[in-house]
Coordinates of C-alpha atoms and ligand atoms in Angstrom, one line a residue:
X1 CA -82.0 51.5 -75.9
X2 CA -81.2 54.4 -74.0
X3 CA -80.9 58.0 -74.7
X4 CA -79.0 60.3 -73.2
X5 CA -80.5 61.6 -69.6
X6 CA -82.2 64.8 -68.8
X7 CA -81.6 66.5 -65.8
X8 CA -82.4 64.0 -62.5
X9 CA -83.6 64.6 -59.3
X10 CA -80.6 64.5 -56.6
X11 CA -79.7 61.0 -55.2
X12 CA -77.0 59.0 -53.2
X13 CA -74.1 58.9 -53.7
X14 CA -73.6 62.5 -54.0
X15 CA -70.0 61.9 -55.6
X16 CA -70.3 58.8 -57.9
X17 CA -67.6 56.6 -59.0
X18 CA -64.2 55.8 -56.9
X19 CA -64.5 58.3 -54.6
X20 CA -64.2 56.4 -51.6
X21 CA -62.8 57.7 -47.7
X22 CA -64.4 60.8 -47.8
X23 CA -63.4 63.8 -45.8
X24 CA -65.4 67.1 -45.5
X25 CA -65.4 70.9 -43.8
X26 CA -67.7 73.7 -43.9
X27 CA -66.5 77.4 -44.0
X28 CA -69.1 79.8 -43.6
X29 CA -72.1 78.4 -46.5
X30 CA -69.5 76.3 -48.1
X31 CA -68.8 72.8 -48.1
X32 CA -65.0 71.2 -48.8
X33 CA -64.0 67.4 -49.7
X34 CA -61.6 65.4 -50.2
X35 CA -61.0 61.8 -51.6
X36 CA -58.4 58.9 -51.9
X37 CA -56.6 58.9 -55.0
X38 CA -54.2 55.7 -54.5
X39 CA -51.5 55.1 -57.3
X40 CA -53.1 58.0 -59.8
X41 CA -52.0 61.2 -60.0
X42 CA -52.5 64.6 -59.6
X43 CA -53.5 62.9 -55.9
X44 CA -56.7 63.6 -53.6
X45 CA -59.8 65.0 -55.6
X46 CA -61.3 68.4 -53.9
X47 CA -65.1 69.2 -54.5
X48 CA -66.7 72.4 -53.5
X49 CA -70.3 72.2 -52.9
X50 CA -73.2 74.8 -51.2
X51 CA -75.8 71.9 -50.2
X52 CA -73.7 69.1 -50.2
X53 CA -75.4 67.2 -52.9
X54 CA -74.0 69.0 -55.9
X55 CA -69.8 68.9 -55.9
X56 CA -68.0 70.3 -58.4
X57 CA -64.2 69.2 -58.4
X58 CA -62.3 72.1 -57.9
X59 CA -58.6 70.9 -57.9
X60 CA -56.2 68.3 -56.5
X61 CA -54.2 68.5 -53.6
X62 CA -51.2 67.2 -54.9
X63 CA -51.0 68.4 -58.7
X64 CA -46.9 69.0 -58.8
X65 CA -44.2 66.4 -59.0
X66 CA -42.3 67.8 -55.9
X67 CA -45.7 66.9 -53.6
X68 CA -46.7 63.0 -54.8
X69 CA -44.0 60.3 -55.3
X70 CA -45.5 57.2 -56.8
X71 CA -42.3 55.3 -58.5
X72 CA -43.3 52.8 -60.9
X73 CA -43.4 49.9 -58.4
X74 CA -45.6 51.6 -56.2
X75 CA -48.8 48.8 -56.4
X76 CA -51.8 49.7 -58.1
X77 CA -54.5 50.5 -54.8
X78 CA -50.8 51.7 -52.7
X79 CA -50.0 55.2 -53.4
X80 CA -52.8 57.5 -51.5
X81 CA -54.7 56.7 -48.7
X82 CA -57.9 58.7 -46.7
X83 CA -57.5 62.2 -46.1
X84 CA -58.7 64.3 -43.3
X85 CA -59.4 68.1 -44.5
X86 CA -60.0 70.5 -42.1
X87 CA -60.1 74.3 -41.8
X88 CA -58.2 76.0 -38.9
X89 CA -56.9 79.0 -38.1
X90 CA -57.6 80.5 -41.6
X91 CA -56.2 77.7 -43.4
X92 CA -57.1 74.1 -45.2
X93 CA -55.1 71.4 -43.7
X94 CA -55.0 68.1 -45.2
X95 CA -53.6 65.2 -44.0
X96 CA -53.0 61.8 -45.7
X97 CA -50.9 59.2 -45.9
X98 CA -48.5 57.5 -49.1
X99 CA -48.1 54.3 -48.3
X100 CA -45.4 54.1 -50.6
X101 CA -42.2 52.5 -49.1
X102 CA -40.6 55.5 -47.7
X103 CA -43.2 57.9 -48.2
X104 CA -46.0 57.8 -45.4
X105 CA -47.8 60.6 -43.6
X106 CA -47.4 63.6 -45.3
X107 CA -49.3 67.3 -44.5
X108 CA -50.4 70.3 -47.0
X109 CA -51.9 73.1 -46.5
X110 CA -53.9 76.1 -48.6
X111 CA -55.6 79.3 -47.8
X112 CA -58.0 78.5 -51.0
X113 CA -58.8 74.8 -51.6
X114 CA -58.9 74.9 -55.2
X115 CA -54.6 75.6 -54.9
X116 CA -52.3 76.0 -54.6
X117 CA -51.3 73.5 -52.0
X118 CA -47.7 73.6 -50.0
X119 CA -45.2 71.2 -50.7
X120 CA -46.1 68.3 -48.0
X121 CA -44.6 68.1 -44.7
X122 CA -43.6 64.9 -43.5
X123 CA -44.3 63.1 -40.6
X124 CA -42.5 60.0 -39.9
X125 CA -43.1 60.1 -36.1
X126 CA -46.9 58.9 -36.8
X127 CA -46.7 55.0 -37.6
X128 CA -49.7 54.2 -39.2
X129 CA -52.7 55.4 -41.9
X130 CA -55.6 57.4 -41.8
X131 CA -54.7 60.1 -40.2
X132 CA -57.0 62.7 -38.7
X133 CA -56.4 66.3 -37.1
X134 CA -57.6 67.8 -34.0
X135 CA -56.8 71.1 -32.5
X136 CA -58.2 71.5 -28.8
X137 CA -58.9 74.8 -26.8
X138 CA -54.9 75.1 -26.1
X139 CA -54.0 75.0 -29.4
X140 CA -52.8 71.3 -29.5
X141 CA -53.1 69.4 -32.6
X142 CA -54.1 65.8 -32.4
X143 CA -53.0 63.5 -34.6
X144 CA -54.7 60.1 -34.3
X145 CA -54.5 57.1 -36.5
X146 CA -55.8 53.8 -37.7
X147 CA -55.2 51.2 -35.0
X148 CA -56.3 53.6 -33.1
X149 CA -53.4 55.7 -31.9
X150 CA -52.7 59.0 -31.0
X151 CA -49.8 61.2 -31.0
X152 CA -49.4 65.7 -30.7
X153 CA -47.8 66.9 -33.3
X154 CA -47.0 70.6 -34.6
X155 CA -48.8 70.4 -38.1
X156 CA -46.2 73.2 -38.8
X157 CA -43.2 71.2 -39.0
X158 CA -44.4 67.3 -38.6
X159 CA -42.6 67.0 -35.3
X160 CA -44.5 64.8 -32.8
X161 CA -44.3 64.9 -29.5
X162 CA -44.2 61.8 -27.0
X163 CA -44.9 58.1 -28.0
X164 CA -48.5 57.5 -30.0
X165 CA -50.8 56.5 -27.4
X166 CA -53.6 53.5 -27.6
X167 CA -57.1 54.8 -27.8
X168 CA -60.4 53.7 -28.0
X169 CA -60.3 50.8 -30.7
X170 CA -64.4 49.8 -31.3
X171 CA -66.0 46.9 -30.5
X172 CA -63.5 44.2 -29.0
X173 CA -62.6 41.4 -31.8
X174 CA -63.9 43.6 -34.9
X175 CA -61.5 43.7 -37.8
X176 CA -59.7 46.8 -39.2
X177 CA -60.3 49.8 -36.5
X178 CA -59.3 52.1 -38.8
X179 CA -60.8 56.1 -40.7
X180 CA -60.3 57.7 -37.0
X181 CA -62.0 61.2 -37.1
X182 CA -61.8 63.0 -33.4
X183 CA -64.8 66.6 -32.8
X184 CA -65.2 68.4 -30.5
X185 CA -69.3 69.3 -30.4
X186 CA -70.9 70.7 -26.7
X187 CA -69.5 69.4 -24.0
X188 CA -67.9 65.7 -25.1
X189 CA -64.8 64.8 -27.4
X190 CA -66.5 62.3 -29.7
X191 CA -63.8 59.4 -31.6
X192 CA -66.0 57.9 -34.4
X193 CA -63.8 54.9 -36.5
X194 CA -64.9 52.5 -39.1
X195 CA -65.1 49.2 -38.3
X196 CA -65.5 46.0 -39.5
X197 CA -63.1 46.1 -42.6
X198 CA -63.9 47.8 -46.0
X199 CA -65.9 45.0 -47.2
X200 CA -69.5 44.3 -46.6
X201 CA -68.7 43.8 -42.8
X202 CA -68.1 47.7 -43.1
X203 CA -69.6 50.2 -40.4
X204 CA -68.9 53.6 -38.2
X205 CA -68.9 53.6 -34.6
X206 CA -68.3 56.2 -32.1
X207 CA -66.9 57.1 -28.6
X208 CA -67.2 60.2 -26.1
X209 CA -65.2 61.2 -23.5
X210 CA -64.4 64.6 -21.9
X211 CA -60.6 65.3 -23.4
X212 CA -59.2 64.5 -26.9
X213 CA -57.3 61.7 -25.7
X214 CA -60.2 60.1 -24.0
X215 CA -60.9 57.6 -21.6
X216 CA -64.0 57.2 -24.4
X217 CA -66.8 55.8 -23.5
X218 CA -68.7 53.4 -26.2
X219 CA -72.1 54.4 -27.8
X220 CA -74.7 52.2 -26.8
X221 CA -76.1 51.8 -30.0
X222 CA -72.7 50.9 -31.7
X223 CA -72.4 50.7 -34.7
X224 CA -74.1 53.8 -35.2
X225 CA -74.1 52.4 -39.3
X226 CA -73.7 49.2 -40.8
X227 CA -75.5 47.7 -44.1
X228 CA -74.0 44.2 -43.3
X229 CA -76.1 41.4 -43.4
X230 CA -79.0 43.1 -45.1
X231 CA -80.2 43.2 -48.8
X232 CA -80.3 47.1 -48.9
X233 CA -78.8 48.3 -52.9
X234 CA -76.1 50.1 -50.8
X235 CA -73.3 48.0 -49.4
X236 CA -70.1 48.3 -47.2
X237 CA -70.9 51.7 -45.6
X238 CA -68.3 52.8 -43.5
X239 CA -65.3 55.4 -43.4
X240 CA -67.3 58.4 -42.5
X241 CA -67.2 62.2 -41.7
X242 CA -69.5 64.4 -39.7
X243 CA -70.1 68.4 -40.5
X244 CA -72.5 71.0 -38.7
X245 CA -74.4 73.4 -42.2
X246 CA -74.8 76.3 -41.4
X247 CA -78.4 76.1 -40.2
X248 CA -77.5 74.0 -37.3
X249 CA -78.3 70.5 -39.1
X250 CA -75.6 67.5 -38.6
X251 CA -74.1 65.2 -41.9
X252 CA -73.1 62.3 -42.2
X253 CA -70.5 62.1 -45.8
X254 CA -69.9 58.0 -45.7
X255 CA -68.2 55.5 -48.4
X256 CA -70.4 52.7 -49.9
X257 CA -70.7 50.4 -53.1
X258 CA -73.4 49.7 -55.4
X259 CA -73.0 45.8 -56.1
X260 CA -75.3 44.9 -59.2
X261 CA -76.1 41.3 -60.7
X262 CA -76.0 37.9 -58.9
X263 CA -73.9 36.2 -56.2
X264 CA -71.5 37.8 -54.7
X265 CA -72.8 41.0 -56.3
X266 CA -70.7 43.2 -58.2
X267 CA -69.1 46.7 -57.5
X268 CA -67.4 47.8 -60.8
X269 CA -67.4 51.9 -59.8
X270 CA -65.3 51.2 -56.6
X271 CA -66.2 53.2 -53.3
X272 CA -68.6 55.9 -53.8
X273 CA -69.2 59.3 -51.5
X274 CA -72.9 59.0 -50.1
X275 CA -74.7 61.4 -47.6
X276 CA -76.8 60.3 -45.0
X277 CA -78.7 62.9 -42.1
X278 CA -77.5 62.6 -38.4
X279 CA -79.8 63.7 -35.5
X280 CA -78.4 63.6 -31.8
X281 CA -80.2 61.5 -29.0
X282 CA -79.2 61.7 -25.2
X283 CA -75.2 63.2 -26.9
X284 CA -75.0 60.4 -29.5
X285 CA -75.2 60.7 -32.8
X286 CA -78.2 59.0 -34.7
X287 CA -77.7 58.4 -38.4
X288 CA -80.4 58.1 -40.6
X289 CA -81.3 56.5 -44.0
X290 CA -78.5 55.7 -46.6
X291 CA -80.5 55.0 -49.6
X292 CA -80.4 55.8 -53.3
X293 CA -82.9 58.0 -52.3
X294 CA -81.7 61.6 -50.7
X295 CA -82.9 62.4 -47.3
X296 CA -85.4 65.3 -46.9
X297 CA -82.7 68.4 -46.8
X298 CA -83.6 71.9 -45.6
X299 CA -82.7 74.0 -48.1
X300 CA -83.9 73.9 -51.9
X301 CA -82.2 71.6 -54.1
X302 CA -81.9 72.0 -58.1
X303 CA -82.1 69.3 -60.4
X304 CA -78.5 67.5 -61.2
X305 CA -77.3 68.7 -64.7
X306 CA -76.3 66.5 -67.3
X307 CA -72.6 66.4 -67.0
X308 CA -71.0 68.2 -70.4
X309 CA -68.3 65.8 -70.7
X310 CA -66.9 66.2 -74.1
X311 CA -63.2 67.5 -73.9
X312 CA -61.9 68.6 -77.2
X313 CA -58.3 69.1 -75.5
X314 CA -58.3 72.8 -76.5
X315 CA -56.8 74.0 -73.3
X316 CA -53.3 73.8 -72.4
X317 CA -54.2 72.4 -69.3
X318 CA -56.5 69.3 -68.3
X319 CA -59.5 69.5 -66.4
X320 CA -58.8 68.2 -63.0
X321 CA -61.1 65.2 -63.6
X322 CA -58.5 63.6 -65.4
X323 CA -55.8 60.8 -64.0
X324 CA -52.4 59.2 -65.2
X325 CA -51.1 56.8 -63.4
X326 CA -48.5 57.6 -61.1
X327 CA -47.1 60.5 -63.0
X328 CA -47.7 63.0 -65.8
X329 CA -44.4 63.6 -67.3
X330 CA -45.5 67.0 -70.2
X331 CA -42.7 64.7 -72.9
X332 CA -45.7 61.9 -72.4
X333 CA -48.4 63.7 -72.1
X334 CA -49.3 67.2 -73.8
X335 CA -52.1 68.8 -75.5
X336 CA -49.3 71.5 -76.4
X337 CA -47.6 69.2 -78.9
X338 CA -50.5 69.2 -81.6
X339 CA -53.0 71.9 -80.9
X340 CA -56.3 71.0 -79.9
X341 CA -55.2 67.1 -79.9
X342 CA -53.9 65.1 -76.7
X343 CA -51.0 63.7 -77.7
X344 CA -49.6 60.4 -75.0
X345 CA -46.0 59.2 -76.3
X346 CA -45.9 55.6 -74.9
X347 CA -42.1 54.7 -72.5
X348 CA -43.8 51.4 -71.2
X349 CA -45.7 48.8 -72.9
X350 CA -48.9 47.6 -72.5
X351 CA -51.4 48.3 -69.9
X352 CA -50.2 45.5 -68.6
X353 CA -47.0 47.4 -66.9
X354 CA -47.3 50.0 -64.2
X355 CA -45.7 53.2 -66.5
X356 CA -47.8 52.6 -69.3
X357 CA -48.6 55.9 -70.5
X358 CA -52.5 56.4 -69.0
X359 CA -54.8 59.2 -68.9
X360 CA -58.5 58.6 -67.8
X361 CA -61.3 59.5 -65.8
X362 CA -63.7 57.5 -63.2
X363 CA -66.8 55.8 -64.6
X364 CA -69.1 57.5 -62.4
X365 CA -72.6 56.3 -63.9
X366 CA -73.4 52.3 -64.2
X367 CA -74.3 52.4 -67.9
X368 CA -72.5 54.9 -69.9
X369 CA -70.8 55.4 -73.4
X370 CA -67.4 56.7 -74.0
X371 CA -66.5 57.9 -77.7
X372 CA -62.8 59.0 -78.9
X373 CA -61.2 60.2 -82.5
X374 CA -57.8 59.1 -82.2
X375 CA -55.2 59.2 -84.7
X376 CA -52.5 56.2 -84.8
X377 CA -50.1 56.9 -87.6
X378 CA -47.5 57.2 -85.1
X379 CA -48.2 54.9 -82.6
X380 CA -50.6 51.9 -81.1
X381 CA -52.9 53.2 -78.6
X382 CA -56.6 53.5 -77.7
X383 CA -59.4 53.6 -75.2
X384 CA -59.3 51.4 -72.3
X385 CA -61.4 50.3 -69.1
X386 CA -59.3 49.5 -66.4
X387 CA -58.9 48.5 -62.8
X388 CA -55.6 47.7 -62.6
X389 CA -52.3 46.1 -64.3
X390 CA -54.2 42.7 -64.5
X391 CA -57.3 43.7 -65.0
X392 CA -58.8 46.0 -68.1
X393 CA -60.3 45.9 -71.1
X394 CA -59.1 48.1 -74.6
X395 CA -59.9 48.7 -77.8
X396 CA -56.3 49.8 -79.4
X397 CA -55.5 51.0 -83.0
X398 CA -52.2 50.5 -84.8
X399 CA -50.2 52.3 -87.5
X400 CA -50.7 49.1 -89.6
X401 CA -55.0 50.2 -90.3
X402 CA -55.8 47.9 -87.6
X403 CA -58.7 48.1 -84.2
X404 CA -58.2 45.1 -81.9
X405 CA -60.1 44.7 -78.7
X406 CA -57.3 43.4 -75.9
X407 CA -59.1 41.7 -72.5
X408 CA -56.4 41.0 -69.7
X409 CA -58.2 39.1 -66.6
X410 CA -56.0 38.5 -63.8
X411 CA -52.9 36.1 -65.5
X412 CA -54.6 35.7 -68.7
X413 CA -54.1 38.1 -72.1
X414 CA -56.0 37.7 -75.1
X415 CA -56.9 39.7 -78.1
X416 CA -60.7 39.4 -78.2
X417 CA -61.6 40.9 -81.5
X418 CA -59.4 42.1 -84.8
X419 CA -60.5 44.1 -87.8
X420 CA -58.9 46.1 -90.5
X421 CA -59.0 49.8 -90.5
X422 CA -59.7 52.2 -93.2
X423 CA -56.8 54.6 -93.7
X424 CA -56.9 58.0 -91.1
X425 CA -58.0 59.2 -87.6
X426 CA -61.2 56.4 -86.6
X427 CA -63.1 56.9 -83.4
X428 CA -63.3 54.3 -80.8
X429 CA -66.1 53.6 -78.9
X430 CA -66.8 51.2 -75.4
X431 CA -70.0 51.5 -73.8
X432 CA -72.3 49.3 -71.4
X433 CA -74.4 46.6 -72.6
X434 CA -76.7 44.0 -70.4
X435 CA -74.8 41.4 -68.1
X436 CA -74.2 38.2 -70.3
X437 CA -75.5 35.4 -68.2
X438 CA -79.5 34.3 -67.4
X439 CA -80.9 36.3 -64.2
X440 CA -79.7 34.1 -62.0
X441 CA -77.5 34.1 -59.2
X442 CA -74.6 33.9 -61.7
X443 CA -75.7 36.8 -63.8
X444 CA -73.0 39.7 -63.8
X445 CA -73.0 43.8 -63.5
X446 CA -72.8 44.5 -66.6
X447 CA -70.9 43.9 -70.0
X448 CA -68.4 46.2 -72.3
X449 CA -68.8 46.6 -75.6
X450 CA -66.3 47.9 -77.8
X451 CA -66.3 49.2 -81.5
X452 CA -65.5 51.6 -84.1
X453 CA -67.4 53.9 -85.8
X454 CA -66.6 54.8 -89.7
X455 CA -67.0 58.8 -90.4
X456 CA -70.5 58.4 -92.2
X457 CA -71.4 57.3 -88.7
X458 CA -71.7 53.7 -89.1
X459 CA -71.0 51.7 -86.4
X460 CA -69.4 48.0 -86.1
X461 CA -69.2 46.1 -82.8
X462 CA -65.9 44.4 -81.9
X463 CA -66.5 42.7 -79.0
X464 CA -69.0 42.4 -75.7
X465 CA -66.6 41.3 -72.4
X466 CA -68.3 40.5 -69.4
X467 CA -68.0 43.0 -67.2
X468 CA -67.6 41.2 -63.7
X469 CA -64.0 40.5 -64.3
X470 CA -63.7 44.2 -64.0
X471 CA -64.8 44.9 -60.5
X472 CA -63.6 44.8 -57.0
X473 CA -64.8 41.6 -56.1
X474 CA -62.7 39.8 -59.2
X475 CA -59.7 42.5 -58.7
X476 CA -59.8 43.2 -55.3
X477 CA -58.2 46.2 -54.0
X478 CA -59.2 50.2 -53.4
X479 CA -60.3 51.6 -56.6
X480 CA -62.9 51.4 -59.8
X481 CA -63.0 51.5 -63.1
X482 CA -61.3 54.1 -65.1
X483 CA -62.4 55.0 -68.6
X484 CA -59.1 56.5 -70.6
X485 CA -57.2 57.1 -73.0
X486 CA -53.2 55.1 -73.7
X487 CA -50.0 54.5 -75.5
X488 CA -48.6 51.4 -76.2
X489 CA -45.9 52.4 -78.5
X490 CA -45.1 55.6 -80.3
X491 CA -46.9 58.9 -80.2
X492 CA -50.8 58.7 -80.6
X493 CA -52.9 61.9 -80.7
X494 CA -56.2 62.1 -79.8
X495 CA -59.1 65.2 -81.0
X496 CA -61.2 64.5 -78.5
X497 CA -62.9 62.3 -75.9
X498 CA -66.5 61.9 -74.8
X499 CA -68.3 60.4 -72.0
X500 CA -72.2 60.4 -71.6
X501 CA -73.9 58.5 -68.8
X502 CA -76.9 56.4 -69.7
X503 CA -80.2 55.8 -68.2
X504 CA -79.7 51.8 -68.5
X505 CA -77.8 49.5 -70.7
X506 CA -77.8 49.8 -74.1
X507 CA -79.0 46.2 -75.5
X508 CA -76.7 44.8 -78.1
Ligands
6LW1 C1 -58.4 53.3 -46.0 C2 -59.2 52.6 -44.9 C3 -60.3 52.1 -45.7 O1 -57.2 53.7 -45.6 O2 -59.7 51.6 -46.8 O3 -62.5 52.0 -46.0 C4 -58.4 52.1 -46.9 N1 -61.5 52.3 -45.4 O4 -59.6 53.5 -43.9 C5 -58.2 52.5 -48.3 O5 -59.2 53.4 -48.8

């Protein structure tokens, strides 16, 4: 059984949970990053951080209606897709793309990166995603792309100038040249790219060449990172950033997964932010260890606090942790309706349908336990794991006095578990149990339990699912799990929600 952690010694990843393509800056001792958000909404997580190992989120960079459009049929993993933030010229510029139909690149900018942000600036003149920006001694701004591509634009008004031009693409014949990020450092123009496709093929490699739009010349020891082919706990590491501290050491901020169980190994948290040390040899960039273990770093580090996750949805706003998906309309979604209750008023169905009314958070530890009172004279709702439309797990409570545990895997829908209710507000609990199969190659990550708990405190189990169904390699797609709270009809208010990580699973 586990209890709840004290604080831990620093470790990779620095970010946990689906925070994948990350994108960093330093100003003066501080350290900016940014995520990929994809179809949830506010869009692209910002984290502050002085040692880059602890990050506090410190916004979104698209929080308002008028700067995200994600329509109901844009696809779960569509929507937002790996920023670039950088600082210039006394601002935060981010770049990103929506690859929404009709949406694509769009540019914000902020003089403080907790917000507010501009209203985005489009730019349909550059044809393709991840986008990065460059500004060289003339003042140019580079914009160059997966594919790789390259195009000037004015980041001031989105207008590009010319035809995008073919750059250095990595190794011939690799899949997915993609996560272009262009620096100027001493004398060379360096073009690092992820190679190799997100998947366990996954890895950076890097170019130099003496002007921003190359000829580049290929690192010898390309792929500068790769974990494919190997049995090392951290997989798919790719999609990286470099930044200079303040002292004069070089970083390395990278995406990679944490598959657990047997064959194929499972991810369930989706792409996490790791950090890994760089050291330069002969101009090119050497990166070293990216382990579960931290690197040796040159400054002090404090222990990592036990997150305080308990939101009693006192505040009129919500912390910037928390997701809906695609939109947050305030008639859906409120804690100014009830005081000191979260109240979501359900438009579409299930979680089965894209504008089901959805408020969560990433599961960013492997074991953890999430606990919510939730009120249902109203309405049906509940707590729910999910990865996407066809793929989540719930525990949902109905004005009739009843709890029943709902499992959707791919085309199939069943209700897993039923049990009658006593009258009033119940709380709803899913947490992490062992993987249900033998330690063998078919064992799983882990499984989710789901119950209720009585107010003397008693507990009674629902229903253990196997988790596996719940991760990328079932799903597919961009993202992880998100732990949350829904509506499937009607207007259910919830006190509060809490979420504690835990040292292991708890055995059922
Ligand atoms: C992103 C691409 C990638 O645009 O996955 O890992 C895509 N890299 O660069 C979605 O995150």
């Amino acid at each position: 059984m586990s209890d709840q952690p004290t604080p831990t010694p620093p470790s990779n990843p620095v970010i946990p949970g689906f925070h994948p393509d990350p994108s960093i800056c330093r100003v003066g001792e501080d350290y900016y990053l940014a995520c990929s958000s994809f179809e949830y909404f506010p869009g692209i997580p910002l984290f502050h951080s002085r040692d880059l190992v602890h990050w506090t989120q410190i916004g979104n960079a698209l929080d308002r209606p008028s700067q995200l459009r994600l329509p109901p049929d844009s696809r779960s993993s569509g929507g937002l897709y790996a920023p670039t933030l950088r600082h210039h010229a006394g601002r935060f510029w981010l770049i990103v793309t929506n690859v929404t139909p009709g949406e694509g690149n769009l540019l914000v900018t902020a003089t403080d990166p907790a917000g507010p942000w501009s209203d985005p600036i489009r730019l349909p003149g550059v044809p393709g995603i991840d986008p990065d920006l460059a500004w060289d001694e003339e003042g140019n701004c580079w914009c160059t792309f997966a594919g790789v591509a390259q195009i000037r634009i004015d980041p001031r008004t989105g207008e590009t100038f010319g035809e995008p031009q073919p750059v250095w693409s990595g190794t011939p014949g690799a899949a997915a040249p993609e996560a272009p990020h262009l620096y100027h450092i001493g004398e060379y123009w360096y073009l690092m790219i992820a190679e190799g496709g997100t998947e366990r093929g996954h890895g950076v490699s890097i170019a130099r060449g003496s002007s921003p739009n190359g000829p580049f010349e290929p690192c010898p020891s390309n792929p500068i990172l790769t974990h494919r082919s190997t049995t090392r706990p951290i997989q798919n590491t790719g999609h990286a950033d470099l930044v200079q501290a303040a002292d004069g050491s070089w970083w390395m901020v990278l995406l990679g997964v944490r598959p657990q169980g047997g064959t194929p190994g499972w991810h369930i948290l989706g792409r996490e932010t790791f950090l890994a040390p760089v050291s330069w040899v002969d101009g090119w960039p050497v990166v070293g260890e990216v382990s579960p273990e931290l690197p040796e770093l040159p400054w002090p580090l404090a222990p990592v606090p036990v997150p305080a996750e308990r939101d009693d949805f006192e505040s009129n706003e919500l912390r910037p942790c928390w997701i809906s998906l695609r939109d947050r309309p305030t008639e859906h979604c409120t804690t100014k309706e009830r005081p000191g209750w979260l109240t979501l008023r359900a438009r579409g169905g299930s979680l089965d349908e894209p504008d089901v009314v959805f408020l969560g958070r990433r599961q960013q530890h492997l074991a953890f336990r999430a606990r919510t009172l939730v009120d249902t004279t109203e309405g049906s709702g509940g707590l729910a794991v999910r990865l996407d439309e066809r793929h989540h797990y719930a525990i949902e409570a109905t004005p009739e006095g009843t709890a029943r545990v709902i499992a959707r895997i791919g085309s199939l829908r069943t209700v897993a578990a039923e049990l009658p209710l006593p009258a009033g507000p119940v709380v709803l609990t899913v947490h992490t149990g062992e993987a249900p199969q033998p330690h063998d190659a078919r064992t799983g990550p882990d499984s989710l339990v789901f119950g209720v708990e009585a107010t003397d405190g008693t507990a009674t189990q629902l229903a253990s699912l196997d988790g596996r169904y719940l991760s990328t390699e079932v799903a597919g797609g961009f993202t992880g799990r998100v732990v949350g709270l829904y509506a499937a009809s009607g207007a259910v208010h919830f006190d509060w929600f809490d979420y504690t990580p835990l040292t292991g699973p708890v055995a059922s």
